[in-house]
């Protein structure tokens, strides 16, 4: 049992520096700032918004992302995230099953599938698997579930499942379009795409809800212009795929869903008019927290990182100019970016975690152009030429910025939620498992 699970609340009211380490600190003011920017952007644009709950996987952050009930759709990548989100169904922020549009009887005409695009619903964001289906079916009793598909074999799966459970309704599906990240999805010029669309159209086990792309490759963008260009590719990708299903004569509506945190950060640059019958939604997940990978895109400021890890300095090695902290791979994650190492000391950015073992992190001097940028942007100490024995001593606490919040957060059982002064004000318990 993780110690924090039984004791986290006892630290409320105390300075973060008194926490047992390693500990994950979440800055509530930064979370509020980051989530309100995107809520305002989508409001101004008048588009729908589907936050991905995979980064901080908890009720409190999901509530903030949804704007306390303003938005009613989420995307999840595990069943655990969907089960966790049912808390928001209970509180009325995500709705119960919407009787207007779900469950559809097998054979329901496609024109009825989107009769209410405002109902509360969750997209299971991985291409659907055989082992997830029975659990997803159970979850449809509480929340409208949309599936992601990118292969005709998944329709075989749904049809075979429906033949064994005749009461199961036709599943609304997003067809995944690959706009360059080569993870899931079909590219628009794949001969398999029209065949898949046709197959869904004629299947009683599924119906097309929309087309979805996720521009994971946008993490390589380094300027606003580059991210805006990827955003444009996303919109063009899903619109092109959706064209075969809508025209201005039918009342059918198809959702086209685009996003990733870097492209969400430039959503205001969205251009063009959607063809009739299409509804645009934005999805994004990492943006409430951000991390060094996001700062590396140059689309967010270092101070927009909501997650930090607190660790203890356990040993100092003047001979090799290094120190040892008690945060290693399973407190930080092996993710990297242009920022050196696996994590960076917040107030001395030229020191980073240069090597790790499971529970050991080695702090080393790793000055680079990127760390100089952090020094300039955060006003932190420039410690050029610093020696480890003057920078750290045994017993010191260090705060670390991490490379990829989604993965680091998954390894912590309690989040210590701090205010501007780093006083713990709340503790939040994330959803765990798959
Ligand atoms: C299918 C899907 N949608 C949305 C997201 C959210 O992306 P980001 O965290 O870049 O906002 C992810 C992240 O991996 C994803 O896999």
XYZ file of C-alpha atoms and ligand atoms in Angstrom:
450
model
C 0.000 0.000 0.000
C 1.384 3.387 -0.959
C 1.930 5.445 2.211
C 0.392 8.503 0.562
C -2.964 6.751 0.069
C -3.586 6.615 3.802
C -1.910 9.837 4.832
C -2.133 12.402 2.085
C -4.919 14.442 3.662
C -2.904 14.930 6.861
C -0.570 17.253 4.917
C -3.316 19.728 4.042
C -2.352 23.150 5.400
C 1.369 22.338 5.521
C 4.125 23.656 3.240
C 5.023 21.343 0.356
C 8.583 21.227 1.697
C 7.283 19.060 4.576
C 5.893 16.342 2.307
C 7.312 12.845 2.253
C 9.233 12.354 -0.988
C 9.036 11.686 -3.854
C 5.739 13.581 -4.088
C 3.768 14.999 -6.992
C 2.750 18.624 -6.540
C -0.024 20.095 -8.627
C -0.314 23.849 -8.738
C -4.015 24.681 -8.665
C -3.563 28.288 -9.853
C -1.624 27.017 -12.891
C -4.244 24.333 -13.622
C -6.970 26.964 -13.407
C -5.062 29.311 -15.672
C -4.347 26.640 -18.308
C -7.866 25.213 -18.368
C -9.537 28.621 -18.496
C -7.491 29.683 -21.538
C -8.736 26.744 -23.609
C -12.307 27.050 -22.332
C -12.288 30.679 -23.429
C -10.777 29.840 -26.832
C -13.414 27.217 -27.664
C -16.131 29.550 -26.401
C -14.931 32.329 -28.685
C -14.793 29.961 -31.644
C -18.161 28.390 -30.804
C -16.867 24.855 -31.273
C -17.421 21.731 -29.195
C -14.755 20.512 -26.806
C -13.820 16.993 -25.695
C -11.068 16.921 -23.039
C -8.956 13.777 -22.806
C -8.817 12.636 -19.182
C -5.662 10.529 -19.522
C -3.090 12.994 -18.180
C -4.127 13.613 -14.580
C -6.881 10.953 -14.491
C -8.932 12.422 -11.669
C -12.381 13.798 -10.979
C -11.235 17.256 -9.944
C -9.193 17.986 -13.072
C -11.850 16.487 -15.360
C -14.378 18.816 -13.753
C -12.117 21.812 -14.445
C -11.549 20.717 -18.041
C -15.290 20.417 -18.641
C -15.790 23.935 -17.280
C -17.985 22.632 -14.440
C -20.533 21.123 -16.823
C -20.214 23.560 -19.752
C -18.894 20.698 -21.904
C -20.270 17.204 -21.730
C -18.022 14.941 -23.724
C -14.761 13.331 -22.791
C -12.262 10.930 -24.303
C -10.609 8.252 -22.192
C -7.921 5.745 -22.996
C -8.627 3.193 -20.247
C -11.727 1.620 -18.772
C -10.486 2.842 -15.382
C -10.735 6.438 -16.615
C -14.314 5.863 -17.763
C -15.234 4.221 -14.458
C -13.627 7.121 -12.596
C -15.546 9.651 -14.682
C -18.851 8.122 -13.575
C -18.402 10.247 -10.448
C -19.251 13.186 -12.714
C -22.296 11.367 -14.023
C -23.488 11.109 -10.418
C -22.911 14.806 -9.822
C -24.749 15.672 -13.060
C -21.697 17.090 -14.853
C -21.546 14.183 -17.245
C -25.075 13.013 -17.916
C -26.790 9.719 -17.551
C -27.601 7.890 -20.757
C -29.394 10.293 -23.052
C -32.645 8.642 -24.074
C -32.941 10.901 -27.135
C -30.065 9.305 -28.889
C -28.980 6.178 -27.104
C -29.195 3.251 -26.992
C -30.033 2.848 -30.654
C -31.894 -0.264 -31.645
C -30.072 -2.228 -34.305
C -31.382 -0.955 -37.637
C -31.941 2.649 -36.493
C -31.586 4.945 -39.534
C -28.303 6.922 -39.518
C -30.168 10.236 -39.574
C -31.187 9.613 -35.946
C -27.737 8.863 -34.663
C -26.818 12.454 -33.990
C -30.209 13.681 -32.932
C -28.622 15.117 -29.816
C -24.922 15.844 -30.056
C -25.104 17.616 -26.725
C -25.678 14.517 -24.664
C -22.961 13.574 -22.212
C -20.735 10.932 -23.579
C -17.362 9.308 -23.534
C -15.185 8.185 -26.398
C -13.093 5.106 -25.631
C -10.050 6.385 -27.485
C -8.180 3.183 -28.343
C -9.309 1.099 -31.311
C -11.812 -1.211 -29.630
C -10.530 -4.555 -28.385
C -12.352 -7.832 -27.759
C -11.531 -7.824 -24.071
C -12.807 -4.271 -23.523
C -16.191 -4.829 -25.194
C -18.101 -6.530 -22.339
C -16.937 -3.831 -19.913
C -17.846 -1.082 -22.354
C -21.282 -2.606 -22.772
C -21.774 -2.463 -18.994
C -20.631 1.153 -18.967
C -23.248 2.092 -21.589
C -25.821 1.676 -18.831
C -24.400 4.801 -17.187
C -22.912 6.858 -19.989
C -23.109 7.008 -23.755
C -19.983 5.261 -25.056
C -18.515 5.948 -28.477
C -15.963 3.555 -29.944
C -12.899 4.274 -32.046
C -12.359 2.095 -35.096
C -9.835 1.940 -37.919
C -10.238 -1.579 -39.339
C -13.051 -3.670 -40.788
C -11.982 -6.439 -38.418
C -13.329 -4.362 -35.537
C -16.738 -4.409 -37.255
C -16.431 -8.214 -37.472
C -15.807 -8.110 -33.739
C -18.832 -5.897 -33.015
C -21.102 -8.002 -35.224
C -19.975 -11.229 -33.655
C -20.465 -9.713 -30.187
C -23.956 -8.497 -31.165
C -24.899 -11.943 -32.471
C -24.167 -13.377 -29.021
C -25.798 -10.492 -27.102
C -28.805 -9.482 -29.226
C -29.837 -6.763 -26.763
C -26.640 -4.827 -27.387
C -27.295 -1.585 -29.246
C -25.615 -0.323 -32.398
C -22.349 1.359 -31.322
C -21.693 4.942 -32.402
C -18.151 5.014 -33.781
C -15.501 7.535 -34.661
C -13.413 6.417 -37.623
C -9.792 7.284 -36.896
C -7.901 9.190 -39.566
C -4.110 9.231 -39.545
C -2.945 12.738 -40.424
C 0.759 12.033 -39.991
C 1.449 10.511 -36.594
C 1.402 6.873 -37.858
C -0.060 5.566 -34.633
C -3.706 4.527 -35.066
C -5.924 5.334 -38.022
C -6.127 5.160 -41.798
C -4.694 7.797 -44.103
C -7.193 9.487 -46.372
C -5.817 7.970 -49.556
C -5.918 4.425 -48.189
C -8.202 2.170 -50.262
C -9.256 0.633 -46.936
C -10.950 3.862 -45.793
C -13.942 3.960 -48.197
C -14.393 0.224 -47.636
C -14.443 0.740 -43.870
C -16.940 3.617 -44.126
C -19.181 1.523 -46.353
C -18.903 -1.427 -44.008
C -20.033 0.652 -41.025
C -22.846 2.183 -43.046
C -24.258 -1.230 -43.818
C -23.630 -2.826 -40.424
C -26.359 -3.082 -37.813
C -23.669 -3.270 -35.089
C -22.162 0.210 -35.607
C -23.009 3.650 -36.947
C -20.736 6.486 -37.944
C -20.682 9.211 -35.317
C -17.730 11.036 -36.790
C -14.102 11.158 -37.905
C -11.284 11.701 -35.433
C -7.616 12.454 -35.770
C -4.940 13.014 -33.152
C -1.851 14.907 -34.262
C 0.699 13.324 -31.934
C 3.423 14.502 -34.302
C 2.555 18.121 -33.416
C 4.847 17.665 -30.376
C 7.710 18.248 -32.814
C 6.429 21.768 -33.636
C 8.647 24.605 -32.434
C 6.639 27.645 -33.509
C 3.027 28.796 -33.554
C 3.092 28.762 -37.342
C 4.226 25.140 -37.406
C 1.481 24.098 -34.967
C -1.120 26.084 -36.938
C -0.040 24.228 -40.091
C -0.541 20.854 -38.336
C -3.937 22.033 -37.090
C -4.894 22.873 -40.668
C -3.821 19.380 -41.790
C -5.956 17.864 -39.041
C -9.056 19.782 -40.081
C -8.528 19.028 -43.762
C -7.941 15.354 -42.942
C -11.190 14.751 -41.074
C -13.262 16.991 -43.339
C -12.082 15.139 -46.428
C -12.949 11.810 -44.819
C -16.389 13.029 -43.733
C -17.377 14.448 -47.133
C -18.649 11.116 -48.388
C -21.329 11.050 -45.682
C -22.775 14.551 -45.665
C -24.241 16.866 -48.241
C -26.404 19.954 -48.023
C -29.528 17.971 -48.955
C -29.573 15.578 -46.003
C -30.038 16.452 -42.350
C -27.319 14.044 -41.295
C -24.641 15.449 -39.005
C -21.139 14.127 -38.607
C -18.690 15.183 -35.909
C -15.153 15.952 -37.057
C -12.746 15.876 -34.131
C -9.247 17.367 -34.177
C -6.600 18.136 -31.621
C -3.545 17.499 -29.487
C -2.123 19.858 -26.891
C 0.199 21.783 -29.266
C -2.551 22.280 -31.872
C -5.061 23.155 -29.131
C -2.662 25.885 -28.007
C -3.106 27.542 -31.415
C -6.799 26.763 -31.916
C -7.472 30.498 -32.313
C -5.619 30.268 -35.638
C -8.357 27.990 -37.010
C -9.372 29.093 -40.476
C -12.069 28.284 -43.004
C -15.706 27.298 -42.971
C -16.897 23.751 -42.397
C -19.029 22.087 -45.052
C -22.711 21.783 -44.082
C -23.589 18.798 -41.899
C -20.277 18.743 -40.039
C -19.749 19.710 -36.433
C -16.211 20.553 -35.334
C -14.921 19.512 -31.952
C -11.504 19.991 -30.395
C -9.890 17.385 -28.161
C -6.824 17.795 -25.968
C -5.479 16.191 -22.824
C -2.114 17.353 -21.567
C -2.822 21.111 -21.606
C -3.999 21.566 -17.950
C -0.607 20.461 -16.680
C 1.910 20.967 -19.513
C 5.510 19.791 -19.042
C 8.980 20.247 -20.544
C 7.892 18.608 -23.813
C 5.203 21.275 -24.142
C 7.586 24.083 -23.147
C 9.958 22.770 -25.852
C 7.284 23.528 -28.478
C 7.590 27.205 -27.391
C 3.779 27.402 -27.279
C 3.627 27.609 -23.489
C 5.708 29.354 -20.860
C 7.740 27.385 -18.302
C 5.508 28.858 -15.595
C 2.524 27.116 -17.202
C 3.753 23.755 -15.915
C 1.382 22.625 -13.163
C 3.233 19.436 -12.193
C 6.444 19.300 -10.169
C 8.061 16.429 -8.331
C 9.523 17.026 -4.891
C 12.559 14.909 -3.980
C 15.245 14.750 -1.291
C 18.953 15.137 -1.892
C 20.371 11.925 -0.385
C 24.048 12.214 -1.290
C 26.558 14.603 -2.863
C 29.645 13.578 -4.891
C 32.090 16.497 -5.355
C 34.568 14.214 -7.206
C 32.160 13.756 -10.080
C 30.160 16.926 -9.526
C 26.885 15.035 -9.064
C 24.246 14.493 -6.386
C 21.800 11.688 -5.717
C 18.071 12.222 -5.190
C 15.337 9.772 -4.215
C 13.362 10.195 -7.447
C 14.315 7.756 -10.190
C 12.596 6.181 -13.175
C 9.380 5.249 -11.392
C 8.914 8.683 -9.868
C 9.813 10.638 -13.018
C 9.581 8.456 -16.220
C 12.145 7.907 -18.944
C 10.705 10.510 -21.278
C 12.972 13.094 -22.880
C 12.819 16.281 -24.927
C 15.281 18.940 -26.024
C 15.652 19.817 -22.359
C 18.492 17.725 -20.983
C 17.947 14.655 -18.862
C 14.737 13.304 -17.389
C 13.792 16.245 -15.153
C 15.121 19.729 -14.364
C 15.599 21.437 -11.019
C 13.037 24.242 -11.003
C 15.101 26.973 -9.353
C 18.452 25.811 -10.826
C 17.515 24.727 -14.371
C 21.129 24.025 -15.334
C 21.032 21.021 -13.031
C 19.053 18.089 -14.335
C 18.492 14.392 -13.687
C 21.108 13.034 -16.054
C 20.871 9.324 -15.169
C 18.389 7.191 -13.301
C 17.860 3.805 -11.742
C 14.536 2.632 -10.393
C 14.582 4.785 -7.265
C 17.802 6.802 -7.778
C 18.128 9.997 -9.764
C 21.544 11.511 -10.468
C 21.652 15.298 -10.629
C 24.309 16.617 -12.957
C 25.310 19.927 -14.478
C 23.703 19.983 -17.927
C 23.735 23.561 -19.117
C 22.374 24.011 -22.643
C 20.690 26.620 -24.824
C 17.332 25.279 -23.570
C 18.273 25.510 -19.893
C 19.574 29.058 -20.433
C 16.148 29.847 -21.860
C 14.548 28.481 -18.688
C 16.865 30.585 -16.544
C 15.901 33.687 -18.545
C 12.157 32.938 -18.549
C 11.768 31.901 -14.917
C 14.177 34.388 -13.397
C 15.793 31.467 -11.578
C 19.417 31.386 -10.480
C 22.007 31.063 -13.226
C 24.555 28.788 -11.639
C 27.211 28.786 -14.342
C 30.246 26.939 -13.112
C 28.508 25.880 -9.931
C 29.957 23.020 -8.002
C 27.639 20.397 -6.608
C 28.779 20.984 -3.046
C 27.752 24.630 -3.245
C 24.477 23.869 -5.079
C 23.151 20.983 -2.958
C 23.676 19.376 0.397
C 22.282 16.230 1.947
C 18.881 16.985 3.428
C 17.939 19.608 0.822
C 14.639 19.277 -0.969
C 14.511 19.857 -4.742
C 11.528 20.573 -6.974
C 11.707 19.143 -10.470
C 9.975 19.976 -13.744
C 9.269 16.734 -15.587
C 9.384 15.844 -19.270
C 5.952 14.286 -19.835
C 3.208 14.793 -17.257
C 0.915 12.014 -18.573
C 3.473 9.338 -17.823
C 4.934 10.764 -14.608
C 1.488 11.337 -13.098
C 0.505 7.729 -13.799
C 3.093 6.618 -11.252
C 1.812 8.650 -8.303
C -1.047 7.574 -6.030
C -1.909 10.966 -4.569
C -1.507 14.496 -5.857
C -0.651 17.297 -3.422
C -2.532 20.339 -4.674
C -0.733 23.539 -3.753
C -1.477 27.263 -3.882
C 0.803 30.112 -5.061
C 2.857 29.817 -1.877
C 3.235 26.034 -2.246
C 1.025 25.320 0.737
C -0.892 22.047 0.339
C -4.578 22.998 0.139
C -6.130 19.787 -1.173
C -5.153 16.246 -2.058
C -6.574 14.412 -5.058
C -6.489 10.674 -5.720
C -6.126 9.652 -9.371
C -7.787 6.677 -11.072
C -5.399 3.768 -11.437
C -5.136 0.711 -13.646
C -6.638 -0.108 -17.020
C -6.714 9.489 -29.179
C -6.150 10.654 -28.426
N -6.852 11.797 -28.373
C -6.389 12.870 -27.680
C -5.198 12.829 -27.019
C -4.746 14.039 -26.244
O -3.547 14.520 -26.738
P -2.731 15.651 -25.969
O -2.372 15.072 -24.656
O -1.576 15.972 -26.849
O -3.648 16.806 -25.830
C -4.422 11.653 -27.054
C -3.121 11.577 -26.392
O -2.358 10.662 -26.546
C -4.918 10.537 -27.768
O -4.253 9.383 -27.810
